[in-house]
Amino acid sequence: MFDEDCVVSGMRPTGPLHLGHYHGALKNWMKLQHEYPCFFFVADIHALTTHYEDPKDIEKNSWNMVIEWLAVGINPSNACLFIQSMVPEHAELSTLLSMCTPLSWLERVPTYKDQQEKLHERDLSTYGFLGYPLMQAADVLLYKTTKVPVGEDQVPHIEFAREVARRFNYLYGRDEDYEKKAESAIEKLGKKGATLYRSLLKRYQEQGDKEALATGQAYVSEQNNLSMSDRERLMGYLEGIGKVILPEPEALLTPDSKLPGLDGQKMSKSYNNCIYLRDSEAVVEEKILKMQTDPNRKRRSDVGDPDKCPVWGLHAVYSSEESKDWVQKGCRTAGIGCVDCKRNVIATINADLDPIRDRIAELSENESMVRGLVLQGCERAREVARETMNEVKLAMRLPVL
Ligand code: TRP
Ligand code: SF4
Protein backbone atom coordinates (compact mmCIF):
# COMPACT_ATOMS: atom_id res chain seq x y z
CA MET A 1 0.00 0.00 0.00
CA PHE A 2 2.79 2.42 0.93
CA ASP A 3 5.53 2.98 -1.57
CA GLU A 4 7.34 5.19 0.86
CA ASP A 5 8.87 4.32 4.19
CA CYS A 6 6.55 3.40 6.98
CA VAL A 7 7.10 2.85 10.68
CA VAL A 8 5.65 0.23 13.04
CA SER A 9 6.34 -0.23 16.71
CA GLY A 10 4.68 -1.81 19.71
CA MET A 11 4.89 -1.86 23.50
CA ARG A 12 3.89 -4.64 25.84
CA PRO A 13 1.16 -3.58 28.30
CA THR A 14 2.81 -5.09 31.37
CA GLY A 15 2.59 -1.99 33.56
CA PRO A 16 2.26 1.78 33.62
CA LEU A 17 4.71 3.89 31.62
CA HIS A 18 7.60 5.57 33.38
CA LEU A 19 9.90 8.46 32.56
CA GLY A 20 12.36 6.10 30.90
CA HIS A 21 9.71 5.20 28.31
CA TYR A 22 8.86 8.87 27.98
CA HIS A 23 12.38 10.14 27.32
CA GLY A 24 13.27 7.08 25.23
CA ALA A 25 10.66 5.46 23.00
CA LEU A 26 7.81 7.96 23.26
CA LYS A 27 9.78 11.11 22.44
CA ASN A 28 11.17 9.23 19.46
CA TRP A 29 7.66 8.20 18.36
CA MET A 30 6.53 11.79 18.64
CA LYS A 31 9.25 12.83 16.26
CA LEU A 32 8.60 9.96 13.85
CA GLN A 33 4.85 10.63 13.66
CA HIS A 34 5.67 13.81 11.73
CA GLU A 35 8.11 12.10 9.38
CA TYR A 36 6.49 8.82 8.31
CA PRO A 37 3.16 7.04 8.23
CA CYS A 38 3.24 5.37 11.66
CA PHE A 39 1.47 2.42 13.25
CA PHE A 40 1.83 2.20 17.03
CA PHE A 41 0.17 -0.66 18.80
CA VAL A 42 -0.32 -2.18 22.23
CA ALA A 43 1.33 -5.61 22.01
CA ASP A 44 -1.16 -7.38 24.26
CA ILE A 45 -0.67 -10.82 22.72
CA HIS A 46 3.05 -10.40 23.31
CA ALA A 47 2.28 -9.62 26.95
CA LEU A 48 0.55 -12.99 27.19
CA THR A 49 3.72 -14.82 26.18
CA THR A 50 5.19 -14.05 29.61
CA HIS A 51 2.02 -13.31 31.61
CA TYR A 52 -0.28 -16.13 30.48
CA GLU A 53 -0.63 -17.37 34.04
CA ASP A 54 -1.64 -14.01 35.49
CA PRO A 55 -3.26 -12.01 32.68
CA LYS A 56 -5.62 -10.05 34.90
CA ASP A 57 -3.99 -6.64 34.38
CA ILE A 58 -3.44 -6.85 30.63
CA GLU A 59 -6.79 -5.36 29.68
CA LYS A 60 -6.54 -2.41 32.06
CA ASN A 61 -2.89 -1.84 31.18
CA SER A 62 -3.75 -1.83 27.48
CA TRP A 63 -6.32 0.95 27.75
CA ASN A 64 -4.10 2.85 30.15
CA MET A 65 -1.22 2.61 27.75
CA VAL A 66 -3.26 4.17 24.95
CA ILE A 67 -4.30 6.95 27.35
CA GLU A 68 -0.68 7.57 28.33
CA TRP A 69 0.42 7.73 24.69
CA LEU A 70 -2.27 10.29 23.94
CA ALA A 71 -1.49 12.25 27.11
CA VAL A 72 2.19 12.73 26.24
CA GLY A 73 1.36 13.86 22.71
CA ILE A 74 1.13 10.94 20.33
CA ASN A 75 -1.36 12.31 17.85
CA PRO A 76 -3.93 9.87 16.48
CA SER A 77 -4.42 11.96 13.36
CA ASN A 78 -0.74 11.46 12.53
CA ALA A 79 -0.18 7.96 13.83
CA CYS A 80 -2.48 4.97 13.67
CA LEU A 81 -2.98 3.66 17.23
CA PHE A 82 -4.44 0.22 17.86
CA ILE A 83 -4.39 -2.91 19.98
CA GLN A 84 -2.72 -5.99 18.52
CA SER A 85 -5.35 -8.58 19.45
CA MET A 86 -8.06 -6.47 17.77
CA VAL A 87 -6.36 -6.82 14.41
CA PRO A 88 -6.59 -10.60 13.96
CA GLU A 89 -4.32 -10.49 10.90
CA HIS A 90 -1.35 -10.35 13.32
CA ALA A 91 -2.19 -13.83 14.59
CA GLU A 92 -3.06 -15.00 11.10
CA LEU A 93 0.21 -13.92 9.53
CA SER A 94 2.13 -15.32 12.47
CA THR A 95 0.52 -18.74 11.89
CA LEU A 96 1.21 -18.74 8.17
CA LEU A 97 4.82 -17.64 8.62
CA SER A 98 5.33 -20.35 11.23
CA MET A 99 4.92 -22.95 8.46
CA CYS A 100 8.20 -21.98 6.87
CA THR A 101 10.21 -20.81 9.88
CA PRO A 102 12.89 -23.28 10.95
CA LEU A 103 12.71 -24.14 14.64
CA SER A 104 16.44 -23.64 14.97
CA TRP A 105 16.13 -19.98 13.95
CA LEU A 106 13.80 -19.37 16.88
CA GLU A 107 15.91 -21.34 19.33
CA ARG A 108 18.97 -19.30 18.56
CA VAL A 109 17.42 -15.83 18.96
CA PRO A 110 19.51 -14.57 21.92
CA THR A 111 16.54 -13.18 23.91
CA TYR A 112 14.99 -16.65 24.10
CA LYS A 113 17.45 -18.19 26.56
CA ASP A 114 18.28 -14.81 28.18
CA GLN A 115 14.69 -14.10 29.12
CA GLN A 116 14.04 -17.66 30.27
CA GLU A 117 16.95 -17.30 32.67
CA LYS A 118 16.05 -13.79 33.75
CA LEU A 119 12.39 -14.57 34.35
CA HIS A 120 13.12 -17.96 35.90
CA GLU A 121 10.17 -17.70 38.28
CA ARG A 122 7.88 -18.03 35.24
CA ASP A 123 7.50 -21.17 33.17
CA LEU A 124 8.45 -19.95 29.72
CA SER A 125 8.80 -23.34 28.07
CA THR A 126 5.78 -22.63 25.88
CA TYR A 127 5.23 -22.65 22.17
CA GLY A 128 4.04 -19.03 22.38
CA PHE A 129 7.16 -17.80 24.10
CA LEU A 130 9.43 -19.55 21.63
CA GLY A 131 7.35 -17.95 18.88
CA TYR A 132 7.68 -14.43 20.32
CA PRO A 133 10.09 -13.17 17.65
CA LEU A 134 7.99 -14.68 14.90
CA MET A 135 4.89 -12.86 16.09
CA GLN A 136 6.98 -9.69 16.20
CA ALA A 137 8.11 -10.38 12.65
CA ALA A 138 4.45 -10.74 11.64
CA ASP A 139 3.70 -7.41 13.39
CA VAL A 140 6.06 -5.54 11.14
CA LEU A 141 5.80 -7.55 7.91
CA LEU A 142 2.02 -7.17 7.97
CA TYR A 143 2.41 -3.46 7.20
CA LYS A 144 5.36 -3.89 4.84
CA THR A 145 7.23 -1.78 7.34
CA THR A 146 10.58 -0.44 6.32
CA LYS A 147 11.59 1.11 9.64
CA VAL A 148 11.11 -0.27 13.13
CA PRO A 149 12.08 1.97 16.03
CA VAL A 150 13.35 -0.32 18.81
CA GLY A 151 15.86 -0.38 21.61
CA GLU A 152 19.20 -2.13 21.31
CA ASP A 153 17.83 -5.30 22.94
CA GLN A 154 15.31 -5.75 20.13
CA VAL A 155 17.73 -5.57 17.21
CA PRO A 156 18.09 -9.38 16.99
CA HIS A 157 14.31 -9.60 16.57
CA ILE A 158 14.38 -7.25 13.59
CA GLU A 159 17.29 -9.19 12.13
CA PHE A 160 15.16 -12.31 12.55
CA ALA A 161 12.21 -10.63 10.81
CA ARG A 162 14.49 -9.87 7.86
CA GLU A 163 15.46 -13.52 7.57
CA VAL A 164 11.83 -14.59 7.75
CA ALA A 165 10.91 -12.13 4.98
CA ARG A 166 13.80 -13.21 2.79
CA ARG A 167 12.89 -16.86 3.14
CA PHE A 168 9.24 -16.14 2.45
CA ASN A 169 10.07 -14.20 -0.71
CA TYR A 170 12.45 -16.90 -1.81
CA LEU A 171 9.92 -19.70 -1.30
CA TYR A 172 6.75 -18.00 -2.52
CA GLY A 173 7.88 -15.09 -4.64
CA ARG A 174 8.11 -17.12 -7.85
CA ASP A 175 4.88 -17.90 -9.62
CA GLU A 176 4.70 -20.70 -12.21
CA ASP A 177 5.78 -18.56 -15.12
CA TYR A 178 8.30 -16.65 -13.03
CA GLU A 179 11.11 -17.52 -15.39
CA LYS A 180 9.05 -16.92 -18.49
CA LYS A 181 8.09 -13.45 -17.29
CA ALA A 182 11.66 -12.65 -16.35
CA GLU A 183 12.87 -13.80 -19.79
CA SER A 184 10.35 -11.62 -21.56
CA ALA A 185 11.41 -8.64 -19.43
CA ILE A 186 15.01 -9.31 -20.44
CA GLU A 187 13.99 -9.24 -24.10
CA LYS A 188 12.59 -5.77 -23.56
CA LEU A 189 16.09 -4.50 -22.72
CA GLY A 190 17.02 -4.76 -26.42
CA LYS A 191 19.74 -6.95 -27.87
CA LYS A 192 22.70 -5.21 -26.31
CA GLY A 193 20.97 -4.69 -22.97
CA ALA A 194 19.86 -8.29 -22.79
CA THR A 195 23.37 -9.55 -23.49
CA LEU A 196 24.77 -7.28 -20.80
CA TYR A 197 22.10 -8.32 -18.29
CA ARG A 198 22.65 -12.02 -18.98
CA SER A 199 26.40 -11.78 -18.55
CA LEU A 200 26.04 -9.88 -15.25
CA LEU A 201 23.43 -12.37 -14.09
CA LYS A 202 25.77 -15.22 -14.85
CA ARG A 203 28.73 -13.59 -13.13
CA TYR A 204 26.71 -13.01 -9.97
CA GLN A 205 24.79 -16.27 -9.88
CA GLU A 206 27.67 -18.54 -10.81
CA GLN A 207 30.61 -16.75 -9.26
CA GLY A 208 28.94 -14.64 -6.56
CA ASP A 209 30.52 -11.55 -8.13
CA LYS A 210 29.04 -8.73 -6.02
CA GLU A 211 30.32 -6.08 -8.39
CA ALA A 212 28.34 -7.64 -11.21
CA LEU A 213 25.26 -7.55 -9.00
CA ALA A 214 25.77 -3.85 -8.24
CA THR A 215 26.36 -3.01 -11.91
CA GLY A 216 23.27 -4.98 -12.87
CA GLN A 217 21.13 -3.25 -10.27
CA ALA A 218 22.30 0.17 -11.39
CA TYR A 219 21.64 -0.77 -15.00
CA VAL A 220 18.13 -2.05 -14.33
CA SER A 221 17.18 0.95 -12.23
CA GLU A 222 18.08 3.22 -15.15
CA GLN A 223 15.69 1.47 -17.56
CA ASN A 224 12.95 4.06 -17.37
CA ASN A 225 11.08 2.74 -20.38
CA LEU A 226 10.37 -0.55 -18.61
CA SER A 227 7.35 -0.85 -16.36
CA MET A 228 7.87 -0.80 -12.61
CA SER A 229 6.94 -4.47 -12.30
CA ASP A 230 9.34 -5.48 -15.06
CA ARG A 231 12.11 -3.57 -13.35
CA GLU A 232 11.29 -5.20 -10.01
CA ARG A 233 11.23 -8.59 -11.68
CA LEU A 234 14.63 -8.04 -13.26
CA MET A 235 16.03 -6.91 -9.91
CA GLY A 236 14.69 -10.01 -8.18
CA TYR A 237 15.82 -12.34 -10.94
CA LEU A 238 19.32 -10.89 -10.75
CA GLU A 239 19.52 -11.59 -7.03
CA GLY A 240 18.03 -15.04 -7.45
CA ILE A 241 14.92 -14.15 -5.55
CA GLY A 242 11.40 -13.87 -6.78
CA LYS A 243 9.01 -11.01 -6.34
CA VAL A 244 9.45 -9.12 -3.08
CA ILE A 245 6.14 -9.77 -1.35
CA LEU A 246 7.31 -8.92 2.15
CA PRO A 247 10.03 -6.25 2.15
CA GLU A 248 12.83 -6.62 4.71
CA PRO A 249 12.43 -4.19 7.61
CA GLU A 250 15.25 -2.26 9.18
CA ALA A 251 15.82 -1.42 12.85
CA LEU A 252 15.76 2.27 13.64
CA LEU A 253 17.73 2.38 16.86
CA THR A 254 15.98 4.47 19.53
CA PRO A 255 18.41 6.87 21.19
CA ASP A 256 18.74 5.72 24.81
CA SER A 257 16.89 7.69 27.43
CA LYS A 258 19.42 9.82 29.28
CA LEU A 259 17.29 9.71 32.39
CA PRO A 260 18.62 7.36 35.09
CA GLY A 261 16.39 5.60 37.60
CA LEU A 262 16.14 6.61 41.26
CA ASP A 263 19.17 4.48 42.09
CA GLY A 264 21.30 5.67 39.17
CA GLN A 265 20.81 2.45 37.14
CA LYS A 266 18.73 2.37 33.97
CA MET A 267 15.09 3.10 34.83
CA SER A 268 13.19 -0.18 34.72
CA LYS A 269 10.19 -1.70 36.44
CA SER A 270 12.22 -4.73 37.44
CA TYR A 271 14.72 -2.55 39.35
CA ASN A 272 11.91 -0.82 41.21
CA ASN A 273 13.53 2.57 40.53
CA CYS A 274 10.89 4.32 38.43
CA ILE A 275 8.99 7.55 38.39
CA TYR A 276 5.71 6.81 36.60
CA LEU A 277 3.81 9.26 34.43
CA ARG A 278 0.87 8.66 36.76
CA ASP A 279 2.73 9.33 39.99
CA SER A 280 1.12 12.19 41.92
CA GLU A 281 3.11 15.27 42.91
CA ALA A 282 3.42 13.90 46.43
CA VAL A 283 4.72 10.54 45.21
CA VAL A 284 7.31 12.16 42.94
CA GLU A 285 8.43 14.30 45.85
CA GLU A 286 8.65 11.36 48.22
CA LYS A 287 10.56 9.19 45.75
CA ILE A 288 13.14 11.86 45.00
CA LEU A 289 13.59 12.93 48.62
CA LYS A 290 14.40 9.30 49.42
CA MET A 291 17.13 9.04 46.76
CA GLN A 292 20.71 8.31 47.75
CA THR A 293 23.08 11.15 46.96
CA ASP A 294 26.88 11.30 46.60
CA PRO A 295 27.96 8.80 49.31
CA ASN A 296 30.89 11.09 50.26
CA ARG A 297 28.54 13.90 51.17
CA LYS A 298 27.43 12.69 54.58
CA ARG A 299 26.92 16.06 56.24
CA ARG A 300 25.52 19.31 54.92
CA SER A 301 29.00 20.85 55.28
CA ASP A 302 30.72 18.14 53.13
CA VAL A 303 31.34 19.07 49.52
CA GLY A 304 29.84 16.75 46.92
CA ASP A 305 30.37 15.63 43.34
CA PRO A 306 27.32 15.65 41.07
CA ASP A 307 28.97 13.03 38.85
CA LYS A 308 28.65 10.56 41.73
CA CYS A 309 25.03 11.42 42.44
CA PRO A 310 21.92 10.07 40.67
CA VAL A 311 20.01 13.27 41.52
CA TRP A 312 22.32 15.06 39.10
CA GLY A 313 21.11 12.66 36.42
CA LEU A 314 17.62 14.11 36.85
CA HIS A 315 18.92 17.69 36.68
CA ALA A 316 20.91 16.87 33.57
CA VAL A 317 17.69 16.00 31.71
CA TYR A 318 15.22 18.40 33.31
CA SER A 319 16.98 21.54 34.52
CA SER A 320 17.75 24.83 32.79
CA GLU A 321 21.39 25.78 32.26
CA GLU A 322 21.05 28.21 35.11
CA SER A 323 19.83 25.58 37.56
CA LYS A 324 22.50 23.17 36.40
CA ASP A 325 25.17 25.78 37.19
CA TRP A 326 23.56 26.35 40.55
CA VAL A 327 23.77 22.59 41.32
CA GLN A 328 27.32 22.19 40.06
CA LYS A 329 28.67 25.16 42.02
CA GLY A 330 26.51 24.66 45.09
CA CYS A 331 27.26 20.94 45.37
CA ARG A 332 31.00 21.25 44.89
CA THR A 333 31.28 24.08 47.47
CA ALA A 334 28.68 22.81 49.93
CA GLY A 335 26.80 26.01 49.13
CA ILE A 336 23.51 24.14 48.79
CA GLY A 337 22.12 21.20 50.69
CA CYS A 338 20.93 17.99 49.04
CA VAL A 339 17.36 18.71 50.05
CA ASP A 340 17.52 22.13 48.32
CA CYS A 341 18.96 20.46 45.29
CA LYS A 342 16.27 17.79 45.25
CA ARG A 343 13.41 20.23 45.83
CA ASN A 344 14.56 22.21 42.83
CA VAL A 345 14.37 19.25 40.44
CA ILE A 346 11.17 17.95 42.06
CA ALA A 347 9.50 21.24 41.15
CA THR A 348 10.70 21.04 37.55
CA ILE A 349 9.65 17.41 37.06
CA ASN A 350 6.27 18.04 38.63
CA ALA A 351 5.71 21.10 36.45
CA ASP A 352 6.52 18.99 33.39
CA LEU A 353 4.27 16.12 34.48
CA ASP A 354 1.36 18.29 35.54
CA PRO A 355 -0.26 18.77 32.12
CA ILE A 356 0.35 15.09 31.34
CA ARG A 357 -1.40 14.05 34.58
CA ASP A 358 -4.28 16.38 33.72
CA ARG A 359 -4.67 14.86 30.29
CA ILE A 360 -4.49 11.34 31.72
CA ALA A 361 -7.27 12.24 34.16
CA GLU A 362 -9.33 13.84 31.41
CA LEU A 363 -8.94 10.91 29.01
CA SER A 364 -9.70 8.42 31.77
CA GLU A 365 -13.05 10.16 32.22
CA ASN A 366 -13.67 9.86 28.53
CA GLU A 367 -13.61 6.14 27.97
CA SER A 368 -15.89 6.14 24.95
CA MET A 369 -13.66 8.58 23.09
CA VAL A 370 -10.56 6.47 23.74
CA ARG A 371 -12.37 3.34 22.59
CA GLY A 372 -13.55 5.18 19.50
CA LEU A 373 -10.02 6.22 18.62
CA VAL A 374 -8.75 2.68 19.01
CA LEU A 375 -11.61 1.37 16.89
CA GLN A 376 -10.67 3.82 14.13
CA GLY A 377 -7.02 2.84 14.46
CA CYS A 378 -7.89 -0.86 14.20
CA GLU A 379 -9.92 -0.23 11.07
CA ARG A 380 -7.15 1.72 9.40
CA ALA A 381 -4.61 -0.92 10.34
CA ARG A 382 -6.86 -3.71 9.08
CA GLU A 383 -7.19 -2.12 5.66
CA VAL A 384 -3.46 -2.43 5.15
CA ALA A 385 -3.26 -5.77 6.95
CA ARG A 386 -6.00 -7.38 4.83
CA GLU A 387 -4.27 -6.36 1.65
CA THR A 388 -1.01 -7.93 2.76
CA MET A 389 -2.82 -11.09 3.89
CA ASN A 390 -4.37 -11.43 0.46
CA GLU A 391 -0.99 -11.26 -1.20
CA VAL A 392 0.46 -13.68 1.32
CA LYS A 393 -2.34 -16.20 0.84
CA LEU A 394 -2.10 -15.97 -2.93
CA ALA A 395 1.63 -16.50 -2.77
CA MET A 396 1.22 -19.48 -0.44
CA ARG A 397 -1.38 -20.91 -2.83
CA LEU A 398 -4.24 -20.76 -0.36
CA PRO A 399 -7.69 -20.29 -1.85
CA VAL A 400 -9.00 -16.73 -1.52
CA LEU A 401 -12.48 -15.50 -2.30
N1 TRP B 1 9.17 -6.95 21.60
C1 TRP B 1 8.97 -5.54 21.79
C2 TRP B 1 9.47 -5.15 23.19
O1 TRP B 1 9.47 -5.97 24.09
C3 TRP B 1 7.52 -5.14 21.63
C4 TRP B 1 7.04 -5.42 20.24
C5 TRP B 1 6.16 -6.38 19.87
C6 TRP B 1 7.44 -4.72 19.06
N2 TRP B 1 5.97 -6.32 18.52
C7 TRP B 1 6.74 -5.31 18.01
C8 TRP B 1 8.32 -3.66 18.84
C9 TRP B 1 6.91 -4.89 16.68
C10 TRP B 1 8.49 -3.23 17.51
C11 TRP B 1 7.78 -3.84 16.46
O2 TRP B 1 9.84 -4.02 23.38
FE1 SF4 C 1 23.55 15.19 44.65
FE2 SF4 C 1 22.55 17.62 44.57
FE3 SF4 C 1 23.40 16.58 46.89
FE4 SF4 C 1 25.15 17.28 45.02
S1 SF4 C 1 23.78 18.64 46.10
S2 SF4 C 1 25.14 15.37 46.18
S3 SF4 C 1 24.04 16.76 43.15
S4 SF4 C 1 21.70 15.88 45.66
mmCIF file of N, CA and C in Angstrom, residues 297 300 306 311-312 315 319-346 348:
data_model
loop_
_atom_site.group_PDB
_atom_site.id
_atom_site.type_symbol
_atom_site.label_atom_id
_atom_site.label_comp_id
_atom_site.label_asym_id
_atom_site.label_seq_id
_atom_site.Cartn_x
_atom_site.Cartn_y
_atom_site.Cartn_z
ATOM 1 N N ARG A 297 29.106 12.690 50.567
ATOM 2 C CA ARG A 297 28.538 13.900 51.166
ATOM 3 C C ARG A 297 27.615 13.484 52.314
ATOM 4 N N ARG A 300 25.829 18.114 55.702
ATOM 5 C CA ARG A 300 25.524 19.309 54.917
ATOM 6 C C ARG A 300 26.799 20.085 54.573
ATOM 7 N N PRO A 306 28.536 16.035 41.796
ATOM 8 C CA PRO A 306 27.319 15.649 41.066
ATOM 9 C C PRO A 306 27.515 14.388 40.207
ATOM 10 N N VAL A 311 20.899 12.101 41.609
ATOM 11 C CA VAL A 311 20.012 13.275 41.519
ATOM 12 C C VAL A 311 20.486 14.194 40.388
ATOM 13 N N TRP A 312 21.783 14.253 40.210
ATOM 14 C CA TRP A 312 22.317 15.064 39.101
ATOM 15 C C TRP A 312 21.788 14.561 37.751
ATOM 16 N N HIS A 315 18.674 16.297 37.084
ATOM 17 C CA HIS A 315 18.925 17.687 36.676
ATOM 18 C C HIS A 315 19.418 17.741 35.231
ATOM 19 N N SER A 319 16.756 20.176 34.032
ATOM 20 C CA SER A 319 16.979 21.544 34.522
ATOM 21 C C SER A 319 17.494 22.490 33.450
ATOM 22 N N SER A 320 17.221 23.767 33.660
ATOM 23 C CA SER A 320 17.754 24.826 32.794
ATOM 24 C C SER A 320 19.266 24.920 33.033
ATOM 25 N N GLU A 321 19.943 25.595 32.103
ATOM 26 C CA GLU A 321 21.387 25.777 32.260
ATOM 27 C C GLU A 321 21.698 26.469 33.578
ATOM 28 N N GLU A 322 20.844 27.422 33.891
ATOM 29 C CA GLU A 322 21.052 28.212 35.108
ATOM 30 C C GLU A 322 20.974 27.316 36.356
ATOM 31 N N SER A 323 19.956 26.477 36.404
ATOM 32 C CA SER A 323 19.826 25.576 37.561
ATOM 33 C C SER A 323 20.971 24.572 37.606
ATOM 34 N N LYS A 324 21.395 24.134 36.424
ATOM 35 C CA LYS A 324 22.500 23.166 36.405
ATOM 36 C C LYS A 324 23.759 23.798 36.992
ATOM 37 N N ASP A 325 24.019 25.064 36.623
ATOM 38 C CA ASP A 325 25.171 25.784 37.188
ATOM 39 C C ASP A 325 25.056 25.872 38.694
ATOM 40 N N TRP A 326 23.840 26.218 39.113
ATOM 41 C CA TRP A 326 23.564 26.353 40.555
ATOM 42 C C TRP A 326 23.880 25.045 41.288
ATOM 43 N N VAL A 327 23.494 23.896 40.693
ATOM 44 C CA VAL A 327 23.774 22.594 41.319
ATOM 45 C C VAL A 327 25.270 22.328 41.323
ATOM 46 N N GLN A 328 25.893 22.510 40.169
ATOM 47 C CA GLN A 328 27.323 22.192 40.055
ATOM 48 C C GLN A 328 28.133 22.993 41.075
ATOM 49 N N LYS A 329 27.891 24.303 41.099
ATOM 50 C CA LYS A 329 28.667 25.156 42.021
ATOM 51 C C LYS A 329 28.290 24.848 43.457
ATOM 52 N N GLY A 330 26.983 24.833 43.715
ATOM 53 C CA GLY A 330 26.506 24.655 45.088
ATOM 54 C C GLY A 330 26.933 23.322 45.685
ATOM 55 N N CYS A 331 26.915 22.276 44.876
ATOM 56 C CA CYS A 331 27.261 20.944 45.368
ATOM 57 C C CYS A 331 28.757 20.867 45.676
ATOM 58 N N ARG A 332 29.547 21.373 44.739
ATOM 59 C CA ARG A 332 31.003 21.246 44.893
ATOM 60 C C ARG A 332 31.569 22.139 45.992
ATOM 61 N N THR A 333 30.782 23.172 46.422
ATOM 62 C CA THR A 333 31.282 24.075 47.469
ATOM 63 C C THR A 333 30.480 23.925 48.754
ATOM 64 N N ALA A 334 29.592 22.953 48.783
ATOM 65 C CA ALA A 334 28.676 22.809 49.926
ATOM 66 C C ALA A 334 27.841 24.074 50.141
ATOM 67 N N GLY A 335 27.632 24.801 49.063
ATOM 68 C CA GLY A 335 26.803 26.005 49.131
ATOM 69 C C GLY A 335 25.315 25.692 49.217
ATOM 70 N N ILE A 336 24.926 24.537 48.670
ATOM 71 C CA ILE A 336 23.515 24.141 48.791
ATOM 72 C C ILE A 336 23.445 22.778 49.487
ATOM 73 N N GLY A 337 22.326 22.512 50.092
ATOM 74 C CA GLY A 337 22.123 21.204 50.694
ATOM 75 C C GLY A 337 21.466 20.270 49.694
ATOM 76 N N CYS A 338 21.530 18.957 49.968
ATOM 77 C CA CYS A 338 20.928 17.987 49.041
ATOM 78 C C CYS A 338 19.417 18.162 48.977
ATOM 79 N N VAL A 339 18.810 18.545 50.082
ATOM 80 C CA VAL A 339 17.356 18.714 50.051
ATOM 81 C C VAL A 339 16.980 19.899 49.150
ATOM 82 N N ASP A 340 17.766 20.989 49.222
ATOM 83 C CA ASP A 340 17.524 22.135 48.318
ATOM 84 C C ASP A 340 17.618 21.668 46.870
ATOM 85 N N CYS A 341 18.672 20.929 46.642
ATOM 86 C CA CYS A 341 18.963 20.459 45.286
ATOM 87 C C CYS A 341 17.825 19.580 44.775
ATOM 88 N N LYS A 342 17.357 18.701 45.648
ATOM 89 C CA LYS A 342 16.267 17.789 45.253
ATOM 90 C C LYS A 342 14.960 18.557 45.049
ATOM 91 N N ARG A 343 14.681 19.491 45.950
ATOM 92 C CA ARG A 343 13.411 20.230 45.827
ATOM 93 C C ARG A 343 13.358 20.988 44.499
ATOM 94 N N ASN A 344 14.501 21.473 44.089
ATOM 95 C CA ASN A 344 14.564 22.209 42.831
ATOM 96 C C ASN A 344 14.157 21.310 41.647
ATOM 97 N N VAL A 345 14.699 20.115 41.588
ATOM 98 C CA VAL A 345 14.372 19.249 40.440
ATOM 99 C C VAL A 345 12.981 18.636 40.592
ATOM 100 N N ILE A 346 12.544 18.437 41.836
ATOM 101 C CA ILE A 346 11.169 17.946 42.060
ATOM 102 C C ILE A 346 10.174 18.928 41.434
ATOM 103 N N THR A 348 10.647 21.049 39.015
ATOM 104 C CA THR A 348 10.703 21.037 37.549
ATOM 105 C C THR A 348 10.005 19.800 36.975
#
